[in-house]
PDB file of C-alpha atoms and ligand atoms in Angstrom:
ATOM      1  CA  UNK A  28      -3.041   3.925  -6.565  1.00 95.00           C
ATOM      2  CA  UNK A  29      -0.159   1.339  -7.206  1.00 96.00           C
ATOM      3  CA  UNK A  30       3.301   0.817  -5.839  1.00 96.00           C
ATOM      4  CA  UNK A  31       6.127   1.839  -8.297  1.00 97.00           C
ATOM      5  CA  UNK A  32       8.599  -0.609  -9.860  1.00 96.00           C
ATOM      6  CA  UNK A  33      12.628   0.341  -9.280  1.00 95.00           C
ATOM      7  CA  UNK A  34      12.329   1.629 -12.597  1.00 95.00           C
ATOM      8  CA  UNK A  35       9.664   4.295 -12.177  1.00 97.00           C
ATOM      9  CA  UNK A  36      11.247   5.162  -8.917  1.00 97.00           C
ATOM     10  CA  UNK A  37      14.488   6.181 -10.508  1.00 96.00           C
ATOM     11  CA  UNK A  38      12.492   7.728 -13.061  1.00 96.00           C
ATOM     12  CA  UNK A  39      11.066   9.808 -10.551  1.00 97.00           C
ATOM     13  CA  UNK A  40      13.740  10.422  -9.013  1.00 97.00           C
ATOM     14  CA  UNK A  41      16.130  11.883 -12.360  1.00 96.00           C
ATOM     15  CA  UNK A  42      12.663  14.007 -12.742  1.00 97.00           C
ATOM     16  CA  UNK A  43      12.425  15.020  -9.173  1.00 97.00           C
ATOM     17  CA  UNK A  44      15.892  16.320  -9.457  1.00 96.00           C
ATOM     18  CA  UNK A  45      15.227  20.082 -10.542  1.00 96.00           C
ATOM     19  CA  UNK A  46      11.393  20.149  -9.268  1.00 96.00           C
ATOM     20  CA  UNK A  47      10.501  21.865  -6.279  1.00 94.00           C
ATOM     21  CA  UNK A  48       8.699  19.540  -3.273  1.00 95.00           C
ATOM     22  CA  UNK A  49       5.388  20.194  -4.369  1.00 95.00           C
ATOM     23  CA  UNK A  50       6.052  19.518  -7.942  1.00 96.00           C
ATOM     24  CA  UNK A  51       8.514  16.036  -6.526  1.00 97.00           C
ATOM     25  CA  UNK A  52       5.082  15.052  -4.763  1.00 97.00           C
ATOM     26  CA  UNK A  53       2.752  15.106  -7.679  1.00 97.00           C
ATOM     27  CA  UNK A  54       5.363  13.149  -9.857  1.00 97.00           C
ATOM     28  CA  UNK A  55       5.322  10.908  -7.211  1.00 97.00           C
ATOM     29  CA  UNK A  56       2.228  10.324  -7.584  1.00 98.00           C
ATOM     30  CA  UNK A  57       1.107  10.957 -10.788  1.00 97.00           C
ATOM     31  CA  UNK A  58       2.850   7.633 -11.538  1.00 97.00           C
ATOM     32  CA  UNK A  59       1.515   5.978  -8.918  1.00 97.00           C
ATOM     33  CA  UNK A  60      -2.281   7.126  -9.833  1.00 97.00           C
ATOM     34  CA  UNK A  61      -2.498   6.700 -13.845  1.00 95.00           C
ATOM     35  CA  UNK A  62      -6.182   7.162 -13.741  1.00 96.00           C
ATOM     36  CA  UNK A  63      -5.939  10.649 -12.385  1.00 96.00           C
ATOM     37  CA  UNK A  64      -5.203  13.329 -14.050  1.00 96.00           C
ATOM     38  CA  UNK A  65      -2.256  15.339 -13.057  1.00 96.00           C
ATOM     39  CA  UNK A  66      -4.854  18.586 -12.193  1.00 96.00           C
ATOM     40  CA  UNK A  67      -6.818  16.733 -10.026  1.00 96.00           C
ATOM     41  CA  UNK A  68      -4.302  15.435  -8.019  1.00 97.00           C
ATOM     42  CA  UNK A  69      -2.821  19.313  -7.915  1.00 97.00           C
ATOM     43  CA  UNK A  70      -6.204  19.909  -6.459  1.00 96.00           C
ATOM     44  CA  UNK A  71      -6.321  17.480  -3.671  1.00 96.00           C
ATOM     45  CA  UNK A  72      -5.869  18.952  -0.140  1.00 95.00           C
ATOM     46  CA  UNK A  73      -2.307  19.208   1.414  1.00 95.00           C
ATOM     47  CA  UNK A  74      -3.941  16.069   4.230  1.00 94.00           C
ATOM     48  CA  UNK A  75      -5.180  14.305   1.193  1.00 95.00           C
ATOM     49  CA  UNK A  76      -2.147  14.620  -0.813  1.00 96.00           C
ATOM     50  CA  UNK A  77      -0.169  13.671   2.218  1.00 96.00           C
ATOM     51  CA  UNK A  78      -2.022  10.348   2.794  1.00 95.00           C
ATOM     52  CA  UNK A  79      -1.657   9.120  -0.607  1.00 96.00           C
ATOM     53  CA  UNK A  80       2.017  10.161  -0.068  1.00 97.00           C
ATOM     54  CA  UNK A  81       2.237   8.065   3.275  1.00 97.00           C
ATOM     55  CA  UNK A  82       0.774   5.023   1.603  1.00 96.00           C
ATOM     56  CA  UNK A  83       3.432   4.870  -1.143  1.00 97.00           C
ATOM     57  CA  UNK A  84       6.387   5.039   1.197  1.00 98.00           C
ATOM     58  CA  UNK A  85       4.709   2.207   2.552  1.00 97.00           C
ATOM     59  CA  UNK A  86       4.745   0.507  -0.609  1.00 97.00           C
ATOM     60  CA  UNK A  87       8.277   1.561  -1.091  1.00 97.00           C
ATOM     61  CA  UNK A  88      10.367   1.140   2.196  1.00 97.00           C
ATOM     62  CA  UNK A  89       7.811  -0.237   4.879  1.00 97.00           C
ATOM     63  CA  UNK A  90       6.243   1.466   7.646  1.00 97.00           C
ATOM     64  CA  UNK A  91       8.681   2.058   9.876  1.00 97.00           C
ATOM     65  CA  UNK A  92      10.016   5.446   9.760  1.00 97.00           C
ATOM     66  CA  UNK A  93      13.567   7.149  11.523  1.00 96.00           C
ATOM     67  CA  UNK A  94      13.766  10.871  11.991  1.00 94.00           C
ATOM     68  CA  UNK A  95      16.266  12.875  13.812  1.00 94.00           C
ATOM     69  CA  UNK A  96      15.659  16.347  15.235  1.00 95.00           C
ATOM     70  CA  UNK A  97      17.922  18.805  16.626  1.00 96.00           C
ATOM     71  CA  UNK A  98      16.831  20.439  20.202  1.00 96.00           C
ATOM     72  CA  UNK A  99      16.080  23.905  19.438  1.00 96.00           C
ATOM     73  CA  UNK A 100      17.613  24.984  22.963  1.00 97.00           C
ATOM     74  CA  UNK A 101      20.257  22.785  23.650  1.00 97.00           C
ATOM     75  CA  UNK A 102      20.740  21.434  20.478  1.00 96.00           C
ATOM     76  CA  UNK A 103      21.139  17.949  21.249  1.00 96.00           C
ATOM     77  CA  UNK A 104      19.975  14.934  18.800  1.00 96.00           C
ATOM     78  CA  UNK A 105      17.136  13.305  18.919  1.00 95.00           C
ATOM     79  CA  UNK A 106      16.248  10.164  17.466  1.00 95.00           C
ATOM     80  CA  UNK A 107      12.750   9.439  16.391  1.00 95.00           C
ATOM     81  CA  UNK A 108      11.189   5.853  15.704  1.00 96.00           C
ATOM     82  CA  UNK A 109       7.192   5.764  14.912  1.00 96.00           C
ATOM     83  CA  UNK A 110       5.577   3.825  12.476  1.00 97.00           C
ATOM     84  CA  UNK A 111       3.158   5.318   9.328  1.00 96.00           C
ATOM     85  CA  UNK A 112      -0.100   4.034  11.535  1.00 95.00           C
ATOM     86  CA  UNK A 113       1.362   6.984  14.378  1.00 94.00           C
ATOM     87  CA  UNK A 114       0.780   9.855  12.080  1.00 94.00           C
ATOM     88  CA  UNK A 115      -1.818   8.798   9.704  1.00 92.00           C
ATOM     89  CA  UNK A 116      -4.623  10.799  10.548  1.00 88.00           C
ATOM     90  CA  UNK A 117      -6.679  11.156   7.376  1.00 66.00           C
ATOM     91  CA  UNK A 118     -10.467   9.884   7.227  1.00 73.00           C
ATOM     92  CA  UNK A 119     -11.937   8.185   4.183  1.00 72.00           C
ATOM     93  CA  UNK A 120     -13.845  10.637   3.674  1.00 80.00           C
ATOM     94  CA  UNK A 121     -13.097  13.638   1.804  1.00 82.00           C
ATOM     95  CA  UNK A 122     -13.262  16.935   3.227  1.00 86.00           C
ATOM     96  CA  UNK A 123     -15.936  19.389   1.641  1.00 88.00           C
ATOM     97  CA  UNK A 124     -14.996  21.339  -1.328  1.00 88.00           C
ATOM     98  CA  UNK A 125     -16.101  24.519   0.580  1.00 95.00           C
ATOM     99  CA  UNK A 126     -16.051  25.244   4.734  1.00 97.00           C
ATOM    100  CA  UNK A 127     -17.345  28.565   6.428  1.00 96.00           C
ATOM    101  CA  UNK A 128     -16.989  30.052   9.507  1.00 97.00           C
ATOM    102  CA  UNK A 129     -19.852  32.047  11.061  1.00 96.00           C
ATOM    103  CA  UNK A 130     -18.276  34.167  14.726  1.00 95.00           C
ATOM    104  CA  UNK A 131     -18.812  37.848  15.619  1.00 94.00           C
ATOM    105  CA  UNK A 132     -20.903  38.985  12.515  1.00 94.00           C
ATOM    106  CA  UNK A 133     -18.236  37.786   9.950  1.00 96.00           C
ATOM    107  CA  UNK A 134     -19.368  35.175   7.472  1.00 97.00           C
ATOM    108  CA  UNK A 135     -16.592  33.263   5.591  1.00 97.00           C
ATOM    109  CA  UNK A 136     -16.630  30.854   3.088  1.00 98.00           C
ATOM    110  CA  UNK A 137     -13.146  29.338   2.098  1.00 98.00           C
ATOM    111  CA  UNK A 138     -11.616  25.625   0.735  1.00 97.00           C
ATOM    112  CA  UNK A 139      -8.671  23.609   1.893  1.00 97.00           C
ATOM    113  CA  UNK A 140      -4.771  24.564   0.640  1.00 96.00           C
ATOM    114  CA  UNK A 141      -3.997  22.674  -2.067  1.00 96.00           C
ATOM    115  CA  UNK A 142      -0.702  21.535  -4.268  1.00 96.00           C
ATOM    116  CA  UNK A 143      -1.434  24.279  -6.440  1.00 95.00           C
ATOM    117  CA  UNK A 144      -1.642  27.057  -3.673  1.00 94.00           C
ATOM    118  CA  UNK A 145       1.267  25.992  -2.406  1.00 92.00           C
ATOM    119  CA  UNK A 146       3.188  26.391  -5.379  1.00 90.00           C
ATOM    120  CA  UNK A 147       2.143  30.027  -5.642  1.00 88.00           C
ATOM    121  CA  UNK A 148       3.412  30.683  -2.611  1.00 81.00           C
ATOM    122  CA  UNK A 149       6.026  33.014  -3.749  1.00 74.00           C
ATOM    123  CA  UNK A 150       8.070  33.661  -0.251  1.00 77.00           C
ATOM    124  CA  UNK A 151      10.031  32.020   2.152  1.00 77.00           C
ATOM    125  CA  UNK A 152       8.191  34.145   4.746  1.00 85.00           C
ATOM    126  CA  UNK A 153       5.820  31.964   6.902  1.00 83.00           C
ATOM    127  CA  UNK A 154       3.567  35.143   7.507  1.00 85.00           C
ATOM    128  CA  UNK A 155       3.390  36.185   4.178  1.00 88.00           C
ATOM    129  CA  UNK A 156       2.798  32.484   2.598  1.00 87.00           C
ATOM    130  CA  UNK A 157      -0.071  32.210   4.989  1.00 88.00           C
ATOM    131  CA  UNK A 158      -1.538  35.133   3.813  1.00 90.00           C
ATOM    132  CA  UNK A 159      -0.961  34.157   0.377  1.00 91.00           C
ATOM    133  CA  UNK A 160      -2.705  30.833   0.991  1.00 93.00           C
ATOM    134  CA  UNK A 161      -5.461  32.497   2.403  1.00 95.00           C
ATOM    135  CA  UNK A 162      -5.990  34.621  -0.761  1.00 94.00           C
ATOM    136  CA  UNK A 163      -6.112  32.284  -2.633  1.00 95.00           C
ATOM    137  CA  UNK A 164      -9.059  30.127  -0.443  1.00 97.00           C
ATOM    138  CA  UNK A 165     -10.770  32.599   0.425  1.00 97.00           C
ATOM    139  CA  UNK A 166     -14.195  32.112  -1.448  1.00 97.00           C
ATOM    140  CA  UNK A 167     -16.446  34.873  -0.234  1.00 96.00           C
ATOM    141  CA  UNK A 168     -15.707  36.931   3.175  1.00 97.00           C
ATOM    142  CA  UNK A 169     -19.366  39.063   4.475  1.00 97.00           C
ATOM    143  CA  UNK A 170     -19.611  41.030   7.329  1.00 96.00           C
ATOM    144  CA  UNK A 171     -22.827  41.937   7.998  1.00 91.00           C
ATOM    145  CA  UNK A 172     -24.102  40.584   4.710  1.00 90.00           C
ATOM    146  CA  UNK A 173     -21.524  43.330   3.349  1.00 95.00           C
ATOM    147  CA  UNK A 174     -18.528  41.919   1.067  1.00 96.00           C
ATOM    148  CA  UNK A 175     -14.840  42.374   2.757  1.00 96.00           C
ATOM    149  CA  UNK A 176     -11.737  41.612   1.193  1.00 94.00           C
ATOM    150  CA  UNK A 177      -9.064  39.496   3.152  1.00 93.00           C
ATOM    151  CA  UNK A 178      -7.124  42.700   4.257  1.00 93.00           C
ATOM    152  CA  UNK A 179     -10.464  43.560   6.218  1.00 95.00           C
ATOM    153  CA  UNK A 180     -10.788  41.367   8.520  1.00 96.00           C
ATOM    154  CA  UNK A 181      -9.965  41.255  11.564  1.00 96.00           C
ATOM    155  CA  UNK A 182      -6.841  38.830  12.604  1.00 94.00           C
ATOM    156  CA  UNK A 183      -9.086  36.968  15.313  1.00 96.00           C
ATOM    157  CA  UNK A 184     -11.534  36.192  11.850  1.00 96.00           C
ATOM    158  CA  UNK A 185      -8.268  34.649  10.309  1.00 96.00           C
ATOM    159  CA  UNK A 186      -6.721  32.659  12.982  1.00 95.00           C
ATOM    160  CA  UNK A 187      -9.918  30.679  13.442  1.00 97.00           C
ATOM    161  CA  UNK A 188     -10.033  29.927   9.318  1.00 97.00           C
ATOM    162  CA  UNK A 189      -6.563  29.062   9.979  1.00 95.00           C
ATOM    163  CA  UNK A 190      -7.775  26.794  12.804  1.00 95.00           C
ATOM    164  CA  UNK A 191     -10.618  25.823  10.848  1.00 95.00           C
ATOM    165  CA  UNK A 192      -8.430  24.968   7.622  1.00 95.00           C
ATOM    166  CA  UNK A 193      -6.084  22.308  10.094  1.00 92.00           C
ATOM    167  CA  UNK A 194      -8.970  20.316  11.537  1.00 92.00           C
ATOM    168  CA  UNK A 195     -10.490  20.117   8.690  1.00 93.00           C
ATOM    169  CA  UNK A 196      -7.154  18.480   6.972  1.00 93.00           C
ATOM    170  CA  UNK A 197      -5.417  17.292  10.500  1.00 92.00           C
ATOM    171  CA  UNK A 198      -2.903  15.249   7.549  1.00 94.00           C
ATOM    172  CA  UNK A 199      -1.504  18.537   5.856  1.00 93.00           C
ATOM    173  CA  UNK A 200      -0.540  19.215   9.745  1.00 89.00           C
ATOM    174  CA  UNK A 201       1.714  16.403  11.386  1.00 93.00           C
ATOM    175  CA  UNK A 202       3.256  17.382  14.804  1.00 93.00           C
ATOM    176  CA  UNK A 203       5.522  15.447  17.284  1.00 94.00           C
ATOM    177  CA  UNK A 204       5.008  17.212  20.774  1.00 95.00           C
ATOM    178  CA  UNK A 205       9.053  16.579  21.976  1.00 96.00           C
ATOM    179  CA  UNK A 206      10.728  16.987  25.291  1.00 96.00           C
ATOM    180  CA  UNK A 207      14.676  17.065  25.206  1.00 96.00           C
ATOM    181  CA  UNK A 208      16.265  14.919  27.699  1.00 95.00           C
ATOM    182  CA  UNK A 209      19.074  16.471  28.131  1.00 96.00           C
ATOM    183  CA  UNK A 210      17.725  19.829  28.790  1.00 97.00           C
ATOM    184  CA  UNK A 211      13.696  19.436  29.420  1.00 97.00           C
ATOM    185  CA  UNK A 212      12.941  21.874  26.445  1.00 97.00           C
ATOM    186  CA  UNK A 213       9.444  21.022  25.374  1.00 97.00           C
ATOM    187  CA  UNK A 214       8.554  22.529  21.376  1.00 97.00           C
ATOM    188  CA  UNK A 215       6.411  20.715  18.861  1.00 95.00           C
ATOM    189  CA  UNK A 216       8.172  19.318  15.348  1.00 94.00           C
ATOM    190  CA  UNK A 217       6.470  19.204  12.362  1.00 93.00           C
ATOM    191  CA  UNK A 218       6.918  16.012  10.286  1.00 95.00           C
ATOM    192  CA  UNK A 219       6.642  16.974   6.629  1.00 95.00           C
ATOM    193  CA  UNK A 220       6.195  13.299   4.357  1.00 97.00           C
ATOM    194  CA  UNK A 221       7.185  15.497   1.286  1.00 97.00           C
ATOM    195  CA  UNK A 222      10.837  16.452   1.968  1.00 96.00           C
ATOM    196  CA  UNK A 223      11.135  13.095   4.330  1.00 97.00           C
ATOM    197  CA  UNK A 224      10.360  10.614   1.703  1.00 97.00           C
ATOM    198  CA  UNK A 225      12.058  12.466  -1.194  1.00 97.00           C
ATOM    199  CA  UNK A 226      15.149  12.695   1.063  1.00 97.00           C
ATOM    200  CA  UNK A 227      14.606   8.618   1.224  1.00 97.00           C
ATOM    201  CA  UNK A 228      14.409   8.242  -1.970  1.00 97.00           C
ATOM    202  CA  UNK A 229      17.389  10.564  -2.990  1.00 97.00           C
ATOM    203  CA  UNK A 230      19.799   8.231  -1.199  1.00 97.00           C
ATOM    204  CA  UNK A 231      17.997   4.875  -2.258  1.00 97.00           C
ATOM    205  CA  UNK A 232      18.637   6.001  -5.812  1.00 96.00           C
ATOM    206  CA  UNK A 233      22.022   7.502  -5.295  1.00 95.00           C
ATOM    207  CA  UNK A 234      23.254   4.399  -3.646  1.00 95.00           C
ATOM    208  CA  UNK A 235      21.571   1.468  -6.399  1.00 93.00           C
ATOM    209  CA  UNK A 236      23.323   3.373  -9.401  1.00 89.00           C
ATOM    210  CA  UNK A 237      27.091   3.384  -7.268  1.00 89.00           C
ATOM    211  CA  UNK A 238      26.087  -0.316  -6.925  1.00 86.00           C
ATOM    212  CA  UNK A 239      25.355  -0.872 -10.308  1.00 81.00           C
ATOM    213  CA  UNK A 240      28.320   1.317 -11.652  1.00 79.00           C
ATOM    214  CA  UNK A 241      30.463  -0.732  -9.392  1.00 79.00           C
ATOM    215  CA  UNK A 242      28.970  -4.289 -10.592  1.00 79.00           C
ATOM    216  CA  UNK A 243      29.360  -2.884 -13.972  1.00 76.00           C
ATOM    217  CA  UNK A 244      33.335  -1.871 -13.541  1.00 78.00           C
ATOM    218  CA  UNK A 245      33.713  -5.436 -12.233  1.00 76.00           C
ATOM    219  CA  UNK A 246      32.181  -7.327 -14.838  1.00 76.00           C
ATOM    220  CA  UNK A 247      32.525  -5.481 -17.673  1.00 74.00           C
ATOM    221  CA  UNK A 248      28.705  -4.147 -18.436  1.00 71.00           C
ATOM    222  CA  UNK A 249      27.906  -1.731 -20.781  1.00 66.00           C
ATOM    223  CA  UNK A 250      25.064   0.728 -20.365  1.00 61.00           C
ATOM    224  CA  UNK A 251      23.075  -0.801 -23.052  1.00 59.00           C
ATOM    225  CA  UNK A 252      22.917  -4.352 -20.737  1.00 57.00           C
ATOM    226  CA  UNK A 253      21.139  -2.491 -17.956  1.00 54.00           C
ATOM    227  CA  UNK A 254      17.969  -4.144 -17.323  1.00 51.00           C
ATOM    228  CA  UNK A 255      16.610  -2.146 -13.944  1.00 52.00           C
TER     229      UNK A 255
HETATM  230 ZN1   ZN B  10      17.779  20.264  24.794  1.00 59.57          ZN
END
């Protein structure tokens, strides 16, 4: 993986436009990773995905990263400062291809969420996407060495895949454990590098082109002089 020149950026960015934030993510870095194919990088886990995606907004605009959050009681702002080293959790290892869980007579064999599972995910409903990511990993699900469908088992059975799925990929999972000063409210915020680095990147773009229009007003350019 590479960093990307000002002019790839903004080509990612005119392409990014009208993609959803998986598809902005794998444009991201399909130019950043030439040498891998676009369905192998769909294929990567959510954590491993992630990591490459934390490494290029390195690249990009440093390591230093600003969030704000709203408290969910009081609704006071919060200001976050933390670096890329804070929330990189991913090992250099890759996860296995397959995991399985083994409690109370269920056997369950299932793989890690990936870009293209996400996609697929046809509903804004947390529940239901869950379950539809599940479907989808789900390899082979035995309880007593008899076959049961998804629907079957029990929600204790699920939880722990669930549980499984997230230590297995601790990336695809970034939390900030938050206490509001104002009001003491304590609730965990999830840090998502897709939509944060896209929203970077939206007004990075949206700010060189006014500064290039203006430049170009000033002295005279024409579009065919641009050189970015
Ligand atoms: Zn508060």
């Amino acid at each position: 993986m590479r960093a990307l020149s000002v002019r790839e950026l903004l080509q990612v960015w005119e392409q990014g436009c009208s993609q959803s934030p998986t598809n902005r993510a794998l444009t991201l870095l399909s130019v950043a990773c030439p040498d891998i194919a676009m369905k192998e990088l769909a294929e990567l886990s959510i954590g491993q995905r992630d990591a490459r995606l934390l490494s290029l907004r390195e690249w990009t605009f440093g390591s230093h990263l600003v969030s704000v959050v709203n408290c969910p009681s009081c609704g006071d702002r919060l200001e976050l400062n933390f670096s890329i080293a804070d929330i990189c959790t991913a090992s250099e290892i890759p996860p296995p291809s397959t995991l399985s869980l083994k409690q109370e007579g269920y056997l369950v064999r299932f793989r890690l969420p990936n870009s293209c599972d996400v996609a697929n995910a046809t509903t804004q409903d947390a529940v239901i996407a869950q379950q539809q990511l599940l479907e989808r990993c789900l390899v082979e699900a035995l309880y007593k060495a008899e076959p049961y469908s998804l629907e079957q088992l029990p929600k204790g059975i699920l939880d722990a895949v669930v549980e499984q799925m997230a230590l297995a990929d601790p990336q695809a999972d970034v939390k900030f454990a938050l206490t509001c000063p104002a009001c003491q409210h304590a609730w965990k915020s999830v840090f998502d590098i897709v939509s944060y680095f896209w929203d970077e990147l939206n007004v990075w773009a949206v700010r060189l082109l006014r500064e290039v229009h203006v430049l170009a007003s000033v002295y005279g350019w024409h579009e065919t002089d641009s050189c970015i």
